[in-house]
Short mmCIF file of C-alpha atoms and ligand atoms in Angstrom, two decimals:
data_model
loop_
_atom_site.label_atom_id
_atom_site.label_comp_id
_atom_site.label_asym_id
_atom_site.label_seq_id
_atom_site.Cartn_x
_atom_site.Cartn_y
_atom_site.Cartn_z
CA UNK A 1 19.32 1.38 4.12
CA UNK A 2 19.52 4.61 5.28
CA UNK A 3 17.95 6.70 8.27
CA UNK A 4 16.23 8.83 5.57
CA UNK A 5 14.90 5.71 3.87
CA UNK A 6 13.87 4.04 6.68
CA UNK A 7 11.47 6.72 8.03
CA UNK A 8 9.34 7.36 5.07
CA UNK A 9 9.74 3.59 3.61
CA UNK A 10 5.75 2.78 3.38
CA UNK A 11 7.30 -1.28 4.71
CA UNK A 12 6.99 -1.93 8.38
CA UNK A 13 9.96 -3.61 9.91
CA UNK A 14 11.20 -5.10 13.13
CA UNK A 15 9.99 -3.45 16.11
CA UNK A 16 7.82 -1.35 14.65
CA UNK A 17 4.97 -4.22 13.89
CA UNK A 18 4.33 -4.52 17.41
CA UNK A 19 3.63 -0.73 17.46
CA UNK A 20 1.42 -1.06 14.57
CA UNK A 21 -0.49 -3.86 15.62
CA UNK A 22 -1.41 -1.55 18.89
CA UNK A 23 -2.04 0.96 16.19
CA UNK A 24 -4.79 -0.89 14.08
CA UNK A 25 -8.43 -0.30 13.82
CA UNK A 26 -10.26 -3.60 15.26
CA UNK A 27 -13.33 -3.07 13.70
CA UNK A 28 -14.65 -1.36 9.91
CA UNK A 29 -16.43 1.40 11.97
CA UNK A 30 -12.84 2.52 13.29
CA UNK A 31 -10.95 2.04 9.96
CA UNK A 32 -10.46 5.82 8.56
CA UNK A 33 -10.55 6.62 4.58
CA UNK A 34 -11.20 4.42 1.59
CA UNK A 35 -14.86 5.09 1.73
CA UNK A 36 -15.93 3.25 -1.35
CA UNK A 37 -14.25 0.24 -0.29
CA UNK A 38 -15.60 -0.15 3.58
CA UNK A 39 -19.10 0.42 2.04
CA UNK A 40 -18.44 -1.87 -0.64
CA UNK A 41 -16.92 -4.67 1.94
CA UNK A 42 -19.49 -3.60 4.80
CA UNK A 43 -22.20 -5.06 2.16
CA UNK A 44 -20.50 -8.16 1.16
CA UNK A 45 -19.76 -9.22 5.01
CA UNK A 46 -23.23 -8.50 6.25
CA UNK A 47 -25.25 -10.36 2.88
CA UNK A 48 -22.87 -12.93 4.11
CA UNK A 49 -23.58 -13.09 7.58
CA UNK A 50 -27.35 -13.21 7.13
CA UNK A 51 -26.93 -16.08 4.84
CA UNK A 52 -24.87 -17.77 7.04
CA UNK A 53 -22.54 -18.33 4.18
CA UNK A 54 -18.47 -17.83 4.11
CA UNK A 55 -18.20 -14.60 1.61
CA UNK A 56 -17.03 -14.86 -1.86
CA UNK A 57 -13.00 -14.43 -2.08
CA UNK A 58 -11.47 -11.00 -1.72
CA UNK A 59 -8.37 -9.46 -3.55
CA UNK A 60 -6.81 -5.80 -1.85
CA UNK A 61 -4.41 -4.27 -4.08
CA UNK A 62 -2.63 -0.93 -3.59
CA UNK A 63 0.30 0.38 -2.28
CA UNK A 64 1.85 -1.14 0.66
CA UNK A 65 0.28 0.49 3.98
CA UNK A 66 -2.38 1.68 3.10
CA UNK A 67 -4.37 -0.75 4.87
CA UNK A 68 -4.51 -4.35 3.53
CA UNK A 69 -3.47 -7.35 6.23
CA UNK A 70 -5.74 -4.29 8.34
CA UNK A 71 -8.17 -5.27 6.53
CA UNK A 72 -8.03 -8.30 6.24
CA UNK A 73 -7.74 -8.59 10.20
CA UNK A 74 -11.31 -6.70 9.88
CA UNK A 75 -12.91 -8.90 7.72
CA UNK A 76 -12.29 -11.77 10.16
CA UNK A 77 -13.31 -10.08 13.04
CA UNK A 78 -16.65 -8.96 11.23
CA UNK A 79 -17.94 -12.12 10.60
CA UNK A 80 -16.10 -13.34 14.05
CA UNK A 81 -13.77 -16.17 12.63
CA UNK A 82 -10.42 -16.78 12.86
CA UNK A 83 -7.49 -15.49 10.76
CA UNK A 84 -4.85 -16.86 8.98
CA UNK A 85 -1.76 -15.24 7.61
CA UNK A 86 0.60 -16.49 5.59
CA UNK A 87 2.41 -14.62 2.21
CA UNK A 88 2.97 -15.56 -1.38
CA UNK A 89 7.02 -15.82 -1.09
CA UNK A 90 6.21 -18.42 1.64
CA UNK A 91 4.35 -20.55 -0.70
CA UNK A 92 7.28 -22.01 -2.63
CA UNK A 93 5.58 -25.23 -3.08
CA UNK A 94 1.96 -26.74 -3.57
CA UNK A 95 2.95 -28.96 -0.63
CA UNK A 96 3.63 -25.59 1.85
CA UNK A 97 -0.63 -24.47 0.46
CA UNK A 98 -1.84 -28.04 0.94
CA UNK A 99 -0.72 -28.33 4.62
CA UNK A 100 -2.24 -24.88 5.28
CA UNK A 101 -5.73 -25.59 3.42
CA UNK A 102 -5.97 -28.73 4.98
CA UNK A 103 -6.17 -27.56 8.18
CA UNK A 104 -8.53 -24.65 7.59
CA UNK A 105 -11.69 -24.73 9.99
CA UNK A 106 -15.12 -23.44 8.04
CA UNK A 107 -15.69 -19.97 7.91
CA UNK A 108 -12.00 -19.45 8.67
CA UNK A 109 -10.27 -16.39 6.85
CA UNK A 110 -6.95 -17.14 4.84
CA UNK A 111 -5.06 -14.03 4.18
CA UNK A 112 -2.29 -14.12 1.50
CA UNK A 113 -0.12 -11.10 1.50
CA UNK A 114 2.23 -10.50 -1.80
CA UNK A 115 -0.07 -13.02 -3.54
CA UNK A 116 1.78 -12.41 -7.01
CA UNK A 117 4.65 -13.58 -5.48
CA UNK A 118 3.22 -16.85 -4.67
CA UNK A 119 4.98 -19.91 -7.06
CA UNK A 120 3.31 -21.33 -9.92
CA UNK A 121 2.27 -24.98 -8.59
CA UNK A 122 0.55 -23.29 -5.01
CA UNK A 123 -1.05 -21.04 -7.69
CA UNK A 124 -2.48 -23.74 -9.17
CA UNK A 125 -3.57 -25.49 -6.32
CA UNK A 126 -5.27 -22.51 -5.02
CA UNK A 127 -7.31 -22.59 -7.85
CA UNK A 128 -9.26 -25.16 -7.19
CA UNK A 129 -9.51 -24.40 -3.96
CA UNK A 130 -11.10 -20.95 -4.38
CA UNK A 131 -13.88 -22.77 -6.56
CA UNK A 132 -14.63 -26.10 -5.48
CA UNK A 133 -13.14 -26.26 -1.76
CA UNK A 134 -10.68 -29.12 -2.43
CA UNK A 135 -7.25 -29.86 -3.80
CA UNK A 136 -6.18 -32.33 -5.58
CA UNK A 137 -2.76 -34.18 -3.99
CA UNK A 138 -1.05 -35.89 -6.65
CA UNK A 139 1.19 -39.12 -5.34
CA UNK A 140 3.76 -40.67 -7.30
CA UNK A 141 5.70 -39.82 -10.48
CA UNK A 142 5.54 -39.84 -14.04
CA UNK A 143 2.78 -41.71 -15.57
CA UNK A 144 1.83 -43.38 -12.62
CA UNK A 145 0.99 -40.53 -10.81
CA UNK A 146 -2.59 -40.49 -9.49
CA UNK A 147 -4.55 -37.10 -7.95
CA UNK A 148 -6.20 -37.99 -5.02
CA UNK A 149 -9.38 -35.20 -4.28
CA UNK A 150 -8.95 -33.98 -0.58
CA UNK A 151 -12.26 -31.82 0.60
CA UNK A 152 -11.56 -28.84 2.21
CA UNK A 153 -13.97 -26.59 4.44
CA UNK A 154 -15.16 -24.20 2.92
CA UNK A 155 -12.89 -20.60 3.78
CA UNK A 156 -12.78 -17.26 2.54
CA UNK A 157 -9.55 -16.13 0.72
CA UNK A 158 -8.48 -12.68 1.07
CA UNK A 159 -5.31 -11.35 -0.87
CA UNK A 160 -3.26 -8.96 -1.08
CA UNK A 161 -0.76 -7.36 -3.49
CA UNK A 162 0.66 -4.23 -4.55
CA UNK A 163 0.60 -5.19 -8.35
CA UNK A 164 -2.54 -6.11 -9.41
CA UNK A 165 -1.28 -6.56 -13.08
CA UNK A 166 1.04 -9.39 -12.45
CA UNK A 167 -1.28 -11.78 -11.04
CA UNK A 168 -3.14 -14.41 -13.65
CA UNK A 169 -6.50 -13.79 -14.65
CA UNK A 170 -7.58 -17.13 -14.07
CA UNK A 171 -6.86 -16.28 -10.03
CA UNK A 172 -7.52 -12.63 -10.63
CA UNK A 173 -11.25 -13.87 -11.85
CA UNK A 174 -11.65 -16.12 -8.74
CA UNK A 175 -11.68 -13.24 -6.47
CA UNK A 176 -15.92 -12.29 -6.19
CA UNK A 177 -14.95 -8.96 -4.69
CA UNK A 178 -11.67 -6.69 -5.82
CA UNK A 179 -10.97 -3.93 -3.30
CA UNK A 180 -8.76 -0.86 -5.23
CA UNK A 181 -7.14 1.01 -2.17
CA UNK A 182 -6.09 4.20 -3.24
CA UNK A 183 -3.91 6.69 -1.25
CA UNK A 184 -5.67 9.12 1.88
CA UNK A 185 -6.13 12.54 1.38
CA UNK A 186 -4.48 15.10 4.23
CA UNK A 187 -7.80 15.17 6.17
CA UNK A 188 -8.19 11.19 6.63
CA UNK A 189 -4.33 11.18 7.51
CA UNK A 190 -4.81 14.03 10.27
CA UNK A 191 -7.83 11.18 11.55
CA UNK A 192 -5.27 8.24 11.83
CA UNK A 193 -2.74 10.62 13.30
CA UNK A 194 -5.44 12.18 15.77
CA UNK A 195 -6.15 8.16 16.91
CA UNK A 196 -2.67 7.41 16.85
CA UNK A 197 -1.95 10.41 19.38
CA UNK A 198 -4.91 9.62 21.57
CA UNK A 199 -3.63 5.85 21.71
CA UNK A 200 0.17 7.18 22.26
CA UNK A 201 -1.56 9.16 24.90
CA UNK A 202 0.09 12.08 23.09
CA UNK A 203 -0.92 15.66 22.79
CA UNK A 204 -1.43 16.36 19.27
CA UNK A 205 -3.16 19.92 18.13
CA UNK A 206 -4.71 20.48 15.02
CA UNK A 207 -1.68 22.55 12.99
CA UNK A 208 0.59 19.59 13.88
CA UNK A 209 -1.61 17.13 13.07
CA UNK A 210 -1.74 18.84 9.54
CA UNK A 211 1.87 19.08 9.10
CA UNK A 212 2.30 15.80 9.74
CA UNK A 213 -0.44 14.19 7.23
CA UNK A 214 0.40 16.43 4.10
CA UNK A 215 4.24 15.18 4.66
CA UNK A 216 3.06 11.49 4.79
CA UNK A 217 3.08 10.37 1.09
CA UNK A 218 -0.83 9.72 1.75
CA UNK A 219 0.09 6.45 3.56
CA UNK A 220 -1.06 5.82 6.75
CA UNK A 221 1.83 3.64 7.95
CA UNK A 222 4.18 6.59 7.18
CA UNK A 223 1.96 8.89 9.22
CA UNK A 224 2.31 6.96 11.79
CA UNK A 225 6.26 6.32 11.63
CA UNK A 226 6.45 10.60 11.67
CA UNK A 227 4.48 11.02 14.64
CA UNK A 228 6.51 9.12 16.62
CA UNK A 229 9.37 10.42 14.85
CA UNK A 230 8.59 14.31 15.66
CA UNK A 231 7.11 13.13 19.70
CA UNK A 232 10.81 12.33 19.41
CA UNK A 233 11.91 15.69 18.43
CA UNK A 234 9.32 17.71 20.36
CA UNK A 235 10.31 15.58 23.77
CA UNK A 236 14.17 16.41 23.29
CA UNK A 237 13.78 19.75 21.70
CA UNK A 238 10.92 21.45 22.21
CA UNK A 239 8.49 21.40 25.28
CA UNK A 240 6.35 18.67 23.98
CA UNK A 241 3.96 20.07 22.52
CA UNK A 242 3.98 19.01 18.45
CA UNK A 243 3.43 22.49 17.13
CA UNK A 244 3.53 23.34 12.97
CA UNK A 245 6.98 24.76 13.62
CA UNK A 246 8.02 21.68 15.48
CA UNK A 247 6.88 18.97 13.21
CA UNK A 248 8.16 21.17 10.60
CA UNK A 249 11.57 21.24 11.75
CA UNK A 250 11.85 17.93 12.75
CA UNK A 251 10.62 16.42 9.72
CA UNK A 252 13.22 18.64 7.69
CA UNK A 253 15.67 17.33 9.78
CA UNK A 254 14.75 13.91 8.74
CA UNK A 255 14.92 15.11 4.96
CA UNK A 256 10.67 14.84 4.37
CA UNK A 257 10.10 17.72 1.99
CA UNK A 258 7.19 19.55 2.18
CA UNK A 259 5.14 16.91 -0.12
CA UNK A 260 6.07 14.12 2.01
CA UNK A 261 9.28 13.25 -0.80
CA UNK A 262 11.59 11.34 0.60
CA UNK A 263 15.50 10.28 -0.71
CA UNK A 264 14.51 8.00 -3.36
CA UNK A 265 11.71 10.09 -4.28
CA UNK A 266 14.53 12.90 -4.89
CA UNK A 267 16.61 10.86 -6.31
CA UNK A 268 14.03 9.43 -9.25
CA UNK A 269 13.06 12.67 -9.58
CA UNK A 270 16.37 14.30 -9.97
CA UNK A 271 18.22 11.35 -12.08
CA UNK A 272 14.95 11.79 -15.06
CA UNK A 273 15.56 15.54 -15.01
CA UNK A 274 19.42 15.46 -14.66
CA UNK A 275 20.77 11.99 -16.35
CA UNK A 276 17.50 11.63 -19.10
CA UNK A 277 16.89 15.11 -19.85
CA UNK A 278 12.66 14.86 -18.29
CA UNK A 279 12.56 11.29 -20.43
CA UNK A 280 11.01 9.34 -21.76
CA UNK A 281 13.27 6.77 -20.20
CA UNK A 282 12.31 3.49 -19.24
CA UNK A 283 12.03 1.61 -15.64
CA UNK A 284 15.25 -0.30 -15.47
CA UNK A 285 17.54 2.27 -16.89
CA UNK A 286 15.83 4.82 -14.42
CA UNK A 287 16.18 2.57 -11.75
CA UNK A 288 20.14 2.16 -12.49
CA UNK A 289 20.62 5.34 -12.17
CA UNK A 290 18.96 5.43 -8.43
CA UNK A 291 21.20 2.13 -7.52
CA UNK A 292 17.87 0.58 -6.58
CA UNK A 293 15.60 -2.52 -7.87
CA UNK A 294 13.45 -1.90 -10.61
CA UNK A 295 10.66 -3.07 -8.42
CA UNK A 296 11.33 -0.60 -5.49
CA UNK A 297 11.09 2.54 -8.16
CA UNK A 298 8.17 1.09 -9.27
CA UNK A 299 6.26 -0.21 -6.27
CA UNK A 300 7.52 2.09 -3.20
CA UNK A 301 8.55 5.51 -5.25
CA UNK A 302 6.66 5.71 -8.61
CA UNK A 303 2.80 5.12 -7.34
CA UNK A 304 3.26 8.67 -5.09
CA UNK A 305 5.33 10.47 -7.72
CA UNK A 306 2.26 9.53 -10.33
CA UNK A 307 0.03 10.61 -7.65
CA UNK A 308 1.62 13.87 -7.12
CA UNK A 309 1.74 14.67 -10.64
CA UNK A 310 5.73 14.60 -10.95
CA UNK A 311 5.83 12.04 -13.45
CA UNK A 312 3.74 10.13 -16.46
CA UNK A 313 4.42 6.42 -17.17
CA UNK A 314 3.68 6.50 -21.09
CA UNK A 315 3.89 3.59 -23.56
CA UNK A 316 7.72 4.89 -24.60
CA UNK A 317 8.76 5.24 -20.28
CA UNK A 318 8.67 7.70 -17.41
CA UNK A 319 8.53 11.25 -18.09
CA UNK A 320 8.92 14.33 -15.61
CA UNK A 321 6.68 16.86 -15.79
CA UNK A 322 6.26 20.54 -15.66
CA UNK A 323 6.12 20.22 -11.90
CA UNK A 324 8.85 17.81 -11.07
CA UNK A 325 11.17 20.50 -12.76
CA UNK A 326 9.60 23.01 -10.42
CA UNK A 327 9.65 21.02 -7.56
CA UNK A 328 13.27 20.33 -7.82
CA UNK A 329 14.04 24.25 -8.40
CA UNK A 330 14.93 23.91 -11.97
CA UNK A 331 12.79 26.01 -14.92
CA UNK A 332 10.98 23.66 -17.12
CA UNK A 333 12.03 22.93 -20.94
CA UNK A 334 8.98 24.76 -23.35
CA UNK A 335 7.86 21.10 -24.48
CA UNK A 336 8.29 19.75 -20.78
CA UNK A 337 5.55 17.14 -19.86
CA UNK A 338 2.14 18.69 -19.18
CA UNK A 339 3.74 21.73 -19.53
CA UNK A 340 0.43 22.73 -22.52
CA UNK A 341 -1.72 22.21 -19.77
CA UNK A 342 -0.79 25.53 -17.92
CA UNK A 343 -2.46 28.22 -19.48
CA UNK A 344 -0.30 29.52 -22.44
CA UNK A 345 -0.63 33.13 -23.60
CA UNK A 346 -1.24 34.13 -26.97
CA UNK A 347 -0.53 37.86 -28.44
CA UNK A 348 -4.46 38.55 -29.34
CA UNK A 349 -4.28 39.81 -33.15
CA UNK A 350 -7.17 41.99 -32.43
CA UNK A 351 -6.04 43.82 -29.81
CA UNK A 352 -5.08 47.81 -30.22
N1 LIG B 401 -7.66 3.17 7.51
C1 LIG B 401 -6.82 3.20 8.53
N2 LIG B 401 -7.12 3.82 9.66
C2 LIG B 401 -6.23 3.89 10.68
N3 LIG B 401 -4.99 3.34 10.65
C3 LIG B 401 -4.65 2.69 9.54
C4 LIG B 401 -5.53 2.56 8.44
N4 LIG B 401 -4.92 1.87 7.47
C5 LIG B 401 -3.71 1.54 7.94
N5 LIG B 401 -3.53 2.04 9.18
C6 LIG B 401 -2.32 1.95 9.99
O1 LIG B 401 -1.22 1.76 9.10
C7 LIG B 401 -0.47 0.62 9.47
C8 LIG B 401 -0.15 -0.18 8.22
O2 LIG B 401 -1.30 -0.82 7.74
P1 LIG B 401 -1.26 -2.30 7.11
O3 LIG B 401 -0.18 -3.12 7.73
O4 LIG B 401 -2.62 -2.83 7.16
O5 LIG B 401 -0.86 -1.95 5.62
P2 LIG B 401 -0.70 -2.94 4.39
O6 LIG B 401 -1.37 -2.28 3.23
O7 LIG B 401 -1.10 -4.30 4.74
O8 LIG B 401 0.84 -2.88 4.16
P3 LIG B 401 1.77 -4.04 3.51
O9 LIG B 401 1.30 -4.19 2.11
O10 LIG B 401 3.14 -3.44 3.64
O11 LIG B 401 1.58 -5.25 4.38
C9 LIG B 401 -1.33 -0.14 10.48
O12 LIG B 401 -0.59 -0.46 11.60
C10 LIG B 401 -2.39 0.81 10.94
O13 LIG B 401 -2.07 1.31 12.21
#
């Protein structure tokens, strides 16, 4: 993977967790952005405290950090019970769920990241789990098996995912509460980076802090990765001080265009304008021609590129455009994408 990809990758790896967990908000009054769904959440926790009452299950999906296992972290410090975490791709088998449910105290909160990634028997399982608190382990084989009902306590479920569409509806309609987390706009960004700084004891003015946020793909984690990234820059090169120029210049250096596109960003961009012509093409050819899983085009590069208005998924594959031409310095076909939407001028047959 490389430098480029690391920086602006919206995945948190190695030592950079322990950075983040210094970095999270504690409590919902500190978390920054997604107003709809802390007012939303802030109602379901407190019904739930006053009726003494574990809340009903809640699925997060969005893009990944923008705020989820933070979340979830919140939700179990709200109603002041303890957290699990554990992750769909380490739920191989119903046996791997079982020992975890079993052990759950009442009240506690289970948090499932990647929960569409979770394998079809522990899906299963975790059915009746959500609904009647209990699983059903099933000894012996064959027609002699028997399901013997184990009780659980009764827990609260939170889950995560970054592709909402793959998971079942019969565990998608278990969930009482669905939380939509949708990318920050530049001023919540310049918030988290203004708490980031004063954590980092850093000295962050206003201009920087607005360079920063509009370059950060509208992710929070990625804010945070390039602040660090330009303290970096501003200690070695500059006097400190994180000015516009300097996080300008350092965040060029680290190839973060003035949108916050990264490499692969570039690269989609540039192989449906280049290789396909603008498109239509469709997600595994595109994602070929990038040398990348289909799944990173469409989970890490093509939510922001949507966002942005670069491309258009349509029901015949991703197209580019008017602005993705623009934006990589190339002049738009006539018939380019969204191209009818800017205004078009007409010679007025009425005129002299
Ligand atoms: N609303 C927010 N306010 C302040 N900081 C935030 C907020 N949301 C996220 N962050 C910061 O971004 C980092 C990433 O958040 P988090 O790990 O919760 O994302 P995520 O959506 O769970 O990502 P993933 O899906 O990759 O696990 C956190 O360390 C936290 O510091």
């Amino acid at each position: 993977m490389s430098l480029e990809r690391d920086l602006v990758s919206p995945d948190a790896e190695g030592d950079e967790q322990a950075v983040e967990s210094a970095l999270r908000p504690k409590r919902l009054g500190e978390f920054i952005g997604q107003g709809r769904v802390r007012e939303q959440l802030s109602l379901v926790l407190e019904s739930a405290l006053r009726r003494s009452r574990p809340p009903d299950h809640v699925l997060m999906s969005g893009s990944p950090g923008l705020g989820k296992t933070t979340l979830a972290m919140i939700i179990a410090a709200e109603l002041g019970m303890p957290l699990r975490l554990t992750s769909g791709p380490a739920l191989e088998r119903a046996g791997d769920l079982a020992a975890i449910l079993s052990t759950l105290s009442e009240g506690e909160v289970l948090f499932i990241d990647e929960i569409h990634r979770m394998a079809r028997p522990a899906e299963e399982m975790l059915y009746l789990a959500m609904e009647d608190f209990r699983v059903d382990i099933v000894v012996g084989k064959g027609p002699g098996a028997t399901a013997i009902p184990l009780e659980i306590a009764p827990f609260t479920l939170v889950g995560a995912t970054t592709r909402a569409g793959l998971l079942p509806a019969p565990l998608r309609d278990r969930f009482g509460f669905v939380a939509h987390m949708d990318f920050y706009d530049v001023a919540e960004l310049e918030q988290v980076l203004r708490r980031s700084a004063r954590l980092l004891g850093l000295e962050l003015p206003d201009e920087g802090a607005h360079e920063i946020a509009r370059r950060s793909r509208g992710t929070p984690r990625i804010a945070n990765r390039l602040l660090r990234r330009v303290r970096d820059f501003a200690e070695v090169r500059a006097d400190g001080v994180i000015t516009r120029d300097t996080a300008s210049a350092a965040l060029n250096l680290y190839e973060v265009d003035a949108e916050g596109l990264d490499r692969l960003d570039r690269a989609v961009l540039g192989a449906l304008l280049r290789k396909f012509g603008g498109g239509p093409v469709g997600l595994s050819t595109l994602a070929v021609a990038v040398g990348e899983e289909p799944e990173t085009v469409e989970v890490v590069a093509e939510p922001f590129l949507v966002r942005q208005g670069l491309i258009a998924r349509t029901p015949r594959g991703r197209v580019a455009t008017a602005s993705a031409w623009t934006h990589l310095g190339m002049v738009p076909p006539p018939d380019a994408f969204g191209a009818a939407a800017q205004p078009v001028l007409f010679e007025d047959p009425g005129a002299s």
